[in-house]
Amino acid sequence: MGFAFNFKQLQLKTMSFFNDVFGLLYWLITQIFFSFYNLFYAITHPLSWLNWSDKEALMKFIYYGGSQELFFVFVTLFLFITLIGNFYHKILWFFVRILEKFCNKIGHIFAWAGLIMVIQQIMVVFIQRIFTRAEISIGFGIPFEFDISWFAEELKLYNAMVICLCVSYTFIQQGHVRVDIFYSRVSFQTKKIIDMFGSLFFMVPMAVILWMYSWFFMWRHLITPKVSASDKIELLIRKSKILKWNVETIGFSPNGFSAYFLFKILIIALVALIFIQAISFFWRSFLEWKEGENSENKYLELEKFDEFSNVSEK
């Protein structure tokens, strides 16, 4: 009797487990199927989410920017490109080169923020300590004039630009610190499998979670009423009737830097670049794994510092 009872319980649990698994698979397939429709609708009806003069369209943009619908559009595109690239490597290499070139260009441009930060710091010290001025005025006619503390606090923005917008560039140039426990001792093929696993199961999930938090965090400092990741589209449509821009311009000090909303935008840019680099790195590792060691660092645009090293040696 006891054995029959336990067997029946086991049977019920097994059936429940398989129902959950099939339910999850059905949900995933449904989301991927509808992602084609969602992408087609977004492309053919751009004013429904890009016309920000319409408050309802702005709320739709905010909602879908952090929604599962957008996530599955990217998942479907990723699977589709990967499937094609599995048979036509040139197509996948094309996407790898485009994404890496984009990240490199962004890094090249915003790396100059480090130089601007140093120059502005020197300017602040000279004007404050030597010329004993309380403000800096730039321009003619209608000058751009702020207190010296505004320019001093703005230095954090340049630092944030270097960190957030050069992260993928640094990764491509192999400048990130690696904690190597066993990676260097395994074969080339195993290294590529580790790289693919790390891209898909560490970088991408981290980027998705950060995006969900930072996306709505940014909009809470740009508009009112405040929005949340838990808000349904129907609630946001109702909120759109009283929506208005309320851009954060409050600094940490009365005369300090007042554009802190830019830091929230930079967080979004950081997460987007991490996501792009994760996908690009997965595709590169996948192609190198399939093509062998001869394809290692293929099309990789690494910076050359030979002329600088020669000068230092002299």
mmCIF file of C-alpha atoms in Angstrom:
data_model
loop_
_atom_site.group_PDB
_atom_site.id
_atom_site.type_symbol
_atom_site.label_atom_id
_atom_site.label_comp_id
_atom_site.label_asym_id
_atom_site.label_seq_id
_atom_site.Cartn_x
_atom_site.Cartn_y
_atom_site.Cartn_z
ATOM 1 C CA MET A 1 0.000 0.000 0.000
ATOM 2 C CA GLY A 2 2.783 2.373 0.957
ATOM 3 C CA PHE A 3 4.725 1.472 -2.165
ATOM 4 C CA ALA A 4 1.683 2.118 -4.363
ATOM 5 C CA PHE A 5 1.100 5.489 -2.656
ATOM 6 C CA ASN A 6 4.720 6.546 -3.153
ATOM 7 C CA PHE A 7 4.633 5.406 -6.770
ATOM 8 C CA LYS A 8 1.492 7.449 -7.386
ATOM 9 C CA GLN A 9 3.110 10.527 -5.838
ATOM 10 C CA LEU A 10 6.196 10.016 -7.989
ATOM 11 C CA GLN A 11 4.013 9.640 -11.059
ATOM 12 C CA LEU A 12 2.163 12.886 -10.287
ATOM 13 C CA LYS A 13 5.426 14.775 -9.700
ATOM 14 C CA THR A 14 6.874 13.414 -12.943
ATOM 15 C CA MET A 15 3.785 14.467 -14.884
ATOM 16 C CA SER A 16 3.900 17.902 -13.258
ATOM 17 C CA PHE A 17 7.580 18.257 -14.169
ATOM 18 C CA PHE A 18 6.998 17.369 -17.814
ATOM 19 C CA ASN A 19 3.987 19.694 -17.951
ATOM 20 C CA ASP A 20 6.182 22.535 -16.678
ATOM 21 C CA VAL A 21 8.908 21.717 -19.200
ATOM 22 C CA PHE A 22 6.463 21.541 -22.120
ATOM 23 C CA GLY A 23 4.790 24.716 -20.883
ATOM 24 C CA LEU A 24 8.140 26.511 -20.859
ATOM 25 C CA LEU A 25 9.021 25.228 -24.339
ATOM 26 C CA TYR A 26 5.606 26.271 -25.648
ATOM 27 C CA TRP A 27 6.075 29.755 -24.160
ATOM 28 C CA LEU A 28 9.548 30.119 -25.702
ATOM 29 C CA ILE A 29 8.382 28.965 -29.140
ATOM 30 C CA THR A 30 5.375 31.297 -28.956
ATOM 31 C CA GLN A 31 7.542 34.290 -28.014
ATOM 32 C CA ILE A 32 10.004 33.570 -30.829
ATOM 33 C CA PHE A 33 7.140 33.149 -33.308
ATOM 34 C CA PHE A 34 5.491 36.441 -32.321
ATOM 35 C CA SER A 35 8.845 38.260 -32.385
ATOM 36 C CA PHE A 36 8.654 38.217 -36.212
ATOM 37 C CA TYR A 37 5.316 39.999 -36.064
ATOM 38 C CA ASN A 38 6.535 42.462 -33.414
ATOM 39 C CA LEU A 39 9.618 43.363 -35.463
ATOM 40 C CA PHE A 40 7.580 43.766 -38.656
ATOM 41 C CA TYR A 41 5.000 45.930 -36.884
ATOM 42 C CA ALA A 42 7.669 48.156 -35.282
ATOM 43 C CA ILE A 43 9.362 48.705 -38.660
ATOM 44 C CA THR A 44 6.128 49.414 -40.534
ATOM 45 C CA HIS A 45 4.621 51.643 -37.797
ATOM 46 C CA PRO A 46 7.537 53.802 -36.580
ATOM 47 C CA LEU A 47 5.332 56.719 -35.510
ATOM 48 C CA SER A 48 3.547 54.501 -32.989
ATOM 49 C CA TRP A 49 6.694 54.472 -30.830
ATOM 50 C CA LEU A 50 9.062 57.133 -32.229
ATOM 51 C CA ASN A 51 6.687 60.106 -32.368
ATOM 52 C CA TRP A 52 7.548 61.466 -28.922
ATOM 53 C CA SER A 53 5.268 64.465 -29.367
ATOM 54 C CA ASP A 54 2.536 61.887 -28.789
ATOM 55 C CA LYS A 55 2.669 61.004 -25.088
ATOM 56 C CA GLU A 56 1.174 57.562 -25.685
ATOM 57 C CA ALA A 57 3.875 56.774 -28.267
ATOM 58 C CA LEU A 58 6.566 57.813 -25.775
ATOM 59 C CA MET A 59 5.106 55.515 -23.131
ATOM 60 C CA LYS A 60 5.068 52.652 -25.640
ATOM 61 C CA PHE A 61 8.728 53.327 -26.411
ATOM 62 C CA ILE A 62 9.547 53.217 -22.688
ATOM 63 C CA TYR A 63 7.585 50.014 -22.120
ATOM 64 C CA TYR A 64 8.862 48.063 -25.118
ATOM 65 C CA GLY A 65 12.433 49.282 -24.531
ATOM 66 C CA GLY A 66 12.547 47.078 -21.443
ATOM 67 C CA SER A 67 10.066 44.372 -22.423
ATOM 68 C CA GLN A 68 10.282 40.664 -23.135
ATOM 69 C CA GLU A 69 9.003 41.410 -26.644
ATOM 70 C CA LEU A 70 12.181 43.359 -27.441
ATOM 71 C CA PHE A 71 14.318 40.673 -25.808
ATOM 72 C CA PHE A 72 12.855 37.928 -27.992
ATOM 73 C CA VAL A 73 13.265 40.056 -31.121
ATOM 74 C CA PHE A 74 17.004 40.138 -30.390
ATOM 75 C CA VAL A 75 17.014 36.422 -29.504
ATOM 76 C CA THR A 76 15.326 35.564 -32.801
ATOM 77 C CA LEU A 77 17.731 37.741 -34.808
ATOM 78 C CA PHE A 78 20.670 36.162 -32.984
ATOM 79 C CA LEU A 79 19.452 32.611 -33.672
ATOM 80 C CA PHE A 80 18.659 33.424 -37.304
ATOM 81 C CA ILE A 81 22.073 35.001 -38.019
ATOM 82 C CA THR A 82 23.901 32.237 -36.129
ATOM 83 C CA LEU A 83 22.050 29.540 -38.079
ATOM 84 C CA ILE A 84 22.912 31.143 -41.415
ATOM 85 C CA GLY A 85 26.484 31.815 -40.304
ATOM 86 C CA ASN A 86 26.921 28.161 -39.389
ATOM 87 C CA PHE A 87 26.722 27.338 -43.105
ATOM 88 C CA TYR A 88 28.054 30.593 -44.581
ATOM 89 C CA HIS A 89 30.974 31.744 -42.468
ATOM 90 C CA LYS A 90 31.557 34.882 -44.533
ATOM 91 C CA ILE A 91 28.177 36.249 -43.480
ATOM 92 C CA LEU A 92 28.932 35.718 -39.797
ATOM 93 C CA TRP A 93 32.421 37.192 -40.167
ATOM 94 C CA PHE A 94 30.770 40.225 -41.773
ATOM 95 C CA PHE A 95 28.630 40.810 -38.672
ATOM 96 C CA VAL A 96 31.623 40.260 -36.369
ATOM 97 C CA ARG A 97 33.666 42.839 -38.265
ATOM 98 C CA ILE A 98 30.815 45.378 -38.298
ATOM 99 C CA LEU A 99 30.159 45.078 -34.554
ATOM 100 C CA GLU A 100 33.849 45.189 -33.624
ATOM 101 C CA LYS A 101 34.480 48.161 -35.911
ATOM 102 C CA PHE A 102 31.541 49.995 -34.335
ATOM 103 C CA CYS A 103 32.847 49.370 -30.801
ATOM 104 C CA ASN A 104 36.369 50.360 -31.837
ATOM 105 C CA LYS A 105 35.154 53.644 -33.347
ATOM 106 C CA ILE A 106 33.151 54.494 -30.239
ATOM 107 C CA GLY A 107 36.219 53.790 -28.114
ATOM 108 C CA HIS A 108 38.495 55.860 -30.356
ATOM 109 C CA ILE A 109 36.192 58.874 -30.115
ATOM 110 C CA PHE A 110 35.447 58.869 -26.405
ATOM 111 C CA ALA A 111 38.955 57.940 -25.313
ATOM 112 C CA TRP A 112 39.703 61.621 -25.946
ATOM 113 C CA ALA A 113 37.475 62.417 -22.964
ATOM 114 C CA GLY A 114 40.440 61.418 -20.796
ATOM 115 C CA LEU A 115 42.573 64.165 -22.342
ATOM 116 C CA ILE A 116 39.748 66.709 -22.003
ATOM 117 C CA MET A 117 39.403 65.728 -18.350
ATOM 118 C CA VAL A 118 43.104 66.390 -17.681
ATOM 119 C CA ILE A 119 43.072 69.744 -19.525
ATOM 120 C CA GLN A 120 39.939 70.889 -17.717
ATOM 121 C CA GLN A 121 41.373 69.864 -14.349
ATOM 122 C CA ILE A 122 44.488 71.963 -15.037
ATOM 123 C CA MET A 123 42.268 74.868 -16.120
ATOM 124 C CA VAL A 124 40.196 74.638 -12.933
ATOM 125 C CA VAL A 125 43.311 74.626 -10.738
ATOM 126 C CA PHE A 126 44.857 77.601 -12.544
ATOM 127 C CA ILE A 127 41.698 79.724 -12.508
ATOM 128 C CA GLN A 128 40.803 78.878 -8.917
ATOM 129 C CA ARG A 129 44.249 78.995 -7.306
ATOM 130 C CA ILE A 130 46.212 81.457 -9.424
ATOM 131 C CA PHE A 131 43.600 83.838 -10.860
ATOM 132 C CA THR A 132 41.243 83.375 -7.846
ATOM 133 C CA ARG A 133 38.138 83.449 -10.003
ATOM 134 C CA ALA A 134 34.860 81.929 -8.806
ATOM 135 C CA GLU A 135 33.441 81.194 -12.258
ATOM 136 C CA ILE A 136 34.487 80.308 -15.800
ATOM 137 C CA SER A 137 32.967 82.047 -18.821
ATOM 138 C CA ILE A 138 33.349 80.494 -22.291
ATOM 139 C CA GLY A 139 32.142 81.999 -25.572
ATOM 140 C CA PHE A 140 31.168 85.360 -27.041
ATOM 141 C CA GLY A 141 27.897 87.262 -27.108
ATOM 142 C CA ILE A 142 25.910 84.930 -24.856
ATOM 143 C CA PRO A 143 28.691 83.223 -22.875
ATOM 144 C CA PHE A 144 28.569 79.756 -21.346
ATOM 145 C CA GLU A 145 29.168 80.671 -17.717
ATOM 146 C CA PHE A 146 29.126 78.449 -14.638
ATOM 147 C CA ASP A 147 30.646 78.399 -11.194
ATOM 148 C CA ILE A 148 34.111 76.842 -10.886
ATOM 149 C CA SER A 149 32.609 73.982 -8.846
ATOM 150 C CA TRP A 150 30.365 73.115 -11.832
ATOM 151 C CA PHE A 151 33.397 72.486 -14.028
ATOM 152 C CA ALA A 152 35.165 70.628 -11.207
ATOM 153 C CA GLU A 153 32.244 68.221 -10.782
ATOM 154 C CA GLU A 154 31.889 67.829 -14.560
ATOM 155 C CA LEU A 155 35.197 65.953 -14.519
ATOM 156 C CA LYS A 156 33.264 62.924 -13.272
ATOM 157 C CA LEU A 157 31.294 62.940 -16.528
ATOM 158 C CA TYR A 158 34.470 62.618 -18.615
ATOM 159 C CA ASN A 159 35.651 59.802 -16.376
ATOM 160 C CA ALA A 160 32.294 58.050 -16.810
ATOM 161 C CA MET A 161 32.545 58.456 -20.595
ATOM 162 C CA VAL A 162 35.907 56.701 -20.662
ATOM 163 C CA ILE A 163 34.633 53.848 -18.474
ATOM 164 C CA CYS A 164 31.233 53.341 -20.115
ATOM 165 C CA LEU A 165 31.990 54.016 -23.768
ATOM 166 C CA CYS A 166 35.462 52.471 -24.038
ATOM 167 C CA VAL A 167 34.603 49.182 -22.326
ATOM 168 C CA SER A 168 34.045 47.194 -25.545
ATOM 169 C CA TYR A 169 37.019 48.841 -27.242
ATOM 170 C CA THR A 170 39.227 47.746 -24.331
ATOM 171 C CA PHE A 171 37.835 44.202 -24.552
ATOM 172 C CA ILE A 172 38.522 43.993 -28.292
ATOM 173 C CA GLN A 173 42.064 45.262 -27.745
ATOM 174 C CA GLN A 174 42.496 42.515 -25.104
ATOM 175 C CA GLY A 175 43.118 45.102 -22.407
ATOM 176 C CA HIS A 176 40.825 43.649 -19.740
ATOM 177 C CA VAL A 177 42.376 41.881 -16.772
ATOM 178 C CA ARG A 178 41.981 38.083 -16.934
ATOM 179 C CA VAL A 179 42.135 35.858 -13.865
ATOM 180 C CA ASP A 180 43.506 32.724 -15.525
ATOM 181 C CA ILE A 181 43.096 29.542 -13.473
ATOM 182 C CA PHE A 182 43.163 26.836 -16.175
ATOM 183 C CA TYR A 183 42.411 28.672 -19.457
ATOM 184 C CA SER A 184 46.013 28.823 -20.721
ATOM 185 C CA ARG A 185 46.557 25.092 -20.112
ATOM 186 C CA VAL A 186 43.679 23.772 -22.230
ATOM 187 C CA SER A 187 43.553 23.198 -25.990
ATOM 188 C CA PHE A 188 42.552 25.823 -28.534
ATOM 189 C CA GLN A 189 39.151 24.209 -29.143
ATOM 190 C CA THR A 190 38.430 24.082 -25.410
ATOM 191 C CA LYS A 191 39.354 27.758 -25.067
ATOM 192 C CA LYS A 192 36.817 28.678 -27.716
ATOM 193 C CA ILE A 193 34.123 26.609 -25.982
ATOM 194 C CA ILE A 194 34.902 28.417 -22.712
ATOM 195 C CA ASP A 195 34.692 31.774 -24.510
ATOM 196 C CA MET A 196 31.337 30.879 -26.075
ATOM 197 C CA PHE A 197 29.969 29.681 -22.743
ATOM 198 C CA GLY A 198 31.158 32.817 -20.960
ATOM 199 C CA SER A 199 29.637 35.098 -23.592
ATOM 200 C CA LEU A 200 26.269 33.378 -23.640
ATOM 201 C CA PHE A 201 25.804 32.480 -19.965
ATOM 202 C CA PHE A 202 27.658 35.276 -18.163
ATOM 203 C CA MET A 203 27.925 38.397 -20.321
ATOM 204 C CA VAL A 204 24.479 38.269 -21.959
ATOM 205 C CA PRO A 205 22.440 37.514 -18.786
ATOM 206 C CA MET A 206 24.342 40.210 -16.883
ATOM 207 C CA ALA A 207 23.675 42.710 -19.687
ATOM 208 C CA VAL A 208 19.964 41.821 -19.796
ATOM 209 C CA ILE A 209 19.534 42.238 -16.020
ATOM 210 C CA LEU A 210 21.466 45.518 -15.990
ATOM 211 C CA TRP A 211 19.410 46.782 -18.924
ATOM 212 C CA MET A 212 16.125 46.054 -17.160
ATOM 213 C CA TYR A 213 17.212 47.987 -14.065
ATOM 214 C CA SER A 214 19.021 50.857 -15.801
ATOM 215 C CA TRP A 215 16.402 51.441 -18.533
ATOM 216 C CA PHE A 216 13.586 52.317 -16.146
ATOM 217 C CA PHE A 217 16.033 53.953 -13.719
ATOM 218 C CA MET A 218 16.992 56.366 -16.514
ATOM 219 C CA TRP A 219 13.404 57.200 -17.435
ATOM 220 C CA ARG A 220 12.455 57.824 -13.810
ATOM 221 C CA HIS A 221 14.907 60.757 -13.941
ATOM 222 C CA LEU A 222 13.589 62.086 -17.250
ATOM 223 C CA ILE A 223 9.793 62.043 -17.007
ATOM 224 C CA THR A 224 6.951 62.117 -14.540
ATOM 225 C CA PRO A 225 4.930 60.150 -13.429
ATOM 226 C CA LYS A 226 7.610 57.629 -12.620
ATOM 227 C CA VAL A 227 7.641 54.304 -14.460
ATOM 228 C CA SER A 228 8.647 50.869 -13.234
ATOM 229 C CA ALA A 229 9.661 47.553 -14.787
ATOM 230 C CA SER A 230 6.608 45.956 -13.177
ATOM 231 C CA ASP A 231 4.161 48.363 -14.882
ATOM 232 C CA LYS A 232 1.907 46.798 -17.509
ATOM 233 C CA ILE A 233 1.390 48.487 -20.868
ATOM 234 C CA GLU A 234 -2.220 49.335 -19.956
ATOM 235 C CA LEU A 235 -1.068 51.176 -16.814
ATOM 236 C CA LEU A 236 1.582 53.103 -18.749
ATOM 237 C CA ILE A 237 -0.974 54.117 -21.385
ATOM 238 C CA ARG A 238 -3.156 55.537 -18.597
ATOM 239 C CA LYS A 239 -0.133 57.318 -17.106
ATOM 240 C CA SER A 240 0.622 58.880 -20.495
ATOM 241 C CA LYS A 241 -2.351 61.234 -20.062
ATOM 242 C CA ILE A 242 -0.450 63.116 -17.328
ATOM 243 C CA LEU A 243 3.058 62.524 -18.700
ATOM 244 C CA LYS A 244 5.499 65.436 -18.869
ATOM 245 C CA TRP A 245 9.252 65.859 -19.156
ATOM 246 C CA ASN A 246 10.988 66.307 -15.823
ATOM 247 C CA VAL A 247 14.712 66.058 -16.625
ATOM 248 C CA GLU A 248 16.913 65.771 -13.545
ATOM 249 C CA THR A 249 19.024 68.940 -13.172
ATOM 250 C CA ILE A 250 19.789 68.803 -9.442
ATOM 251 C CA GLY A 251 23.454 68.698 -8.440
ATOM 252 C CA PHE A 252 25.141 67.579 -5.237
ATOM 253 C CA SER A 253 25.951 71.207 -4.406
ATOM 254 C CA PRO A 254 24.062 74.467 -5.118
ATOM 255 C CA ASN A 255 26.469 75.568 -7.867
ATOM 256 C CA GLY A 256 27.690 72.104 -8.859
ATOM 257 C CA PHE A 257 27.272 70.080 -12.043
ATOM 258 C CA SER A 258 23.564 69.910 -12.865
ATOM 259 C CA ALA A 259 23.278 67.387 -15.733
ATOM 260 C CA TYR A 260 23.391 64.153 -13.750
ATOM 261 C CA PHE A 261 20.787 62.598 -16.047
ATOM 262 C CA LEU A 262 23.684 62.109 -18.503
ATOM 263 C CA PHE A 263 25.149 59.494 -16.151
ATOM 264 C CA LYS A 264 21.937 57.457 -16.426
ATOM 265 C CA ILE A 265 22.162 57.617 -20.223
ATOM 266 C CA LEU A 266 25.800 56.503 -20.035
ATOM 267 C CA ILE A 267 24.761 53.449 -17.998
ATOM 268 C CA ILE A 268 22.384 52.477 -20.819
ATOM 269 C CA ALA A 269 25.180 52.965 -23.356
ATOM 270 C CA LEU A 270 27.519 50.827 -21.226
ATOM 271 C CA VAL A 271 25.038 47.946 -21.058
ATOM 272 C CA ALA A 272 24.302 48.170 -24.795
ATOM 273 C CA LEU A 273 28.020 47.975 -25.623
ATOM 274 C CA ILE A 274 28.469 44.996 -23.276
ATOM 275 C CA PHE A 275 25.581 43.217 -25.003
ATOM 276 C CA ILE A 276 26.962 43.980 -28.476
ATOM 277 C CA GLN A 277 30.415 42.784 -27.481
ATOM 278 C CA ALA A 278 29.037 39.596 -25.917
ATOM 279 C CA ILE A 279 27.265 38.664 -29.163
ATOM 280 C CA SER A 280 30.264 39.628 -31.282
ATOM 281 C CA PHE A 281 32.653 37.663 -29.065
ATOM 282 C CA PHE A 282 30.382 34.596 -29.167
ATOM 283 C CA TRP A 283 30.286 34.666 -32.969
ATOM 284 C CA ARG A 284 34.065 35.170 -33.192
ATOM 285 C CA SER A 285 34.719 32.288 -30.779
ATOM 286 C CA PHE A 286 32.235 30.091 -32.647
ATOM 287 C CA LEU A 287 33.901 30.753 -36.004
ATOM 288 C CA GLU A 288 37.409 30.256 -34.615
ATOM 289 C CA TRP A 289 36.252 27.004 -33.007
ATOM 290 C CA LYS A 290 34.881 25.759 -36.339
ATOM 291 C CA GLU A 291 37.741 26.968 -38.552
ATOM 292 C CA GLY A 292 40.626 26.065 -36.249
ATOM 293 C CA GLU A 293 43.742 27.850 -35.009
ATOM 294 C CA ASN A 294 44.466 29.456 -38.384
ATOM 295 C CA SER A 295 41.457 31.730 -37.911
ATOM 296 C CA GLU A 296 42.512 33.014 -34.474
ATOM 297 C CA ASN A 297 42.207 36.830 -34.319
ATOM 298 C CA LYS A 298 40.988 36.823 -37.924
ATOM 299 C CA TYR A 299 39.959 40.345 -39.041
ATOM 300 C CA LEU A 300 40.706 41.580 -35.515
ATOM 301 C CA GLU A 301 41.791 45.229 -35.628
ATOM 302 C CA LEU A 302 44.355 45.456 -32.848
ATOM 303 C CA GLU A 303 46.060 48.768 -32.146
ATOM 304 C CA LYS A 304 49.748 49.022 -33.049
ATOM 305 C CA PHE A 305 52.006 50.884 -30.647
ATOM 306 C CA ASP A 306 55.337 50.012 -32.277
ATOM 307 C CA GLU A 307 56.242 53.633 -32.924
ATOM 308 C CA PHE A 308 55.633 54.555 -29.289
ATOM 309 C CA SER A 309 57.660 51.621 -28.001
ATOM 310 C CA ASN A 310 60.523 52.557 -30.331
ATOM 311 C CA VAL A 311 60.513 56.127 -29.018
ATOM 312 C CA SER A 312 60.574 54.925 -25.417
ATOM 313 C CA GLU A 313 63.476 52.572 -26.163
ATOM 314 C CA LYS A 314 65.503 55.431 -27.655
#
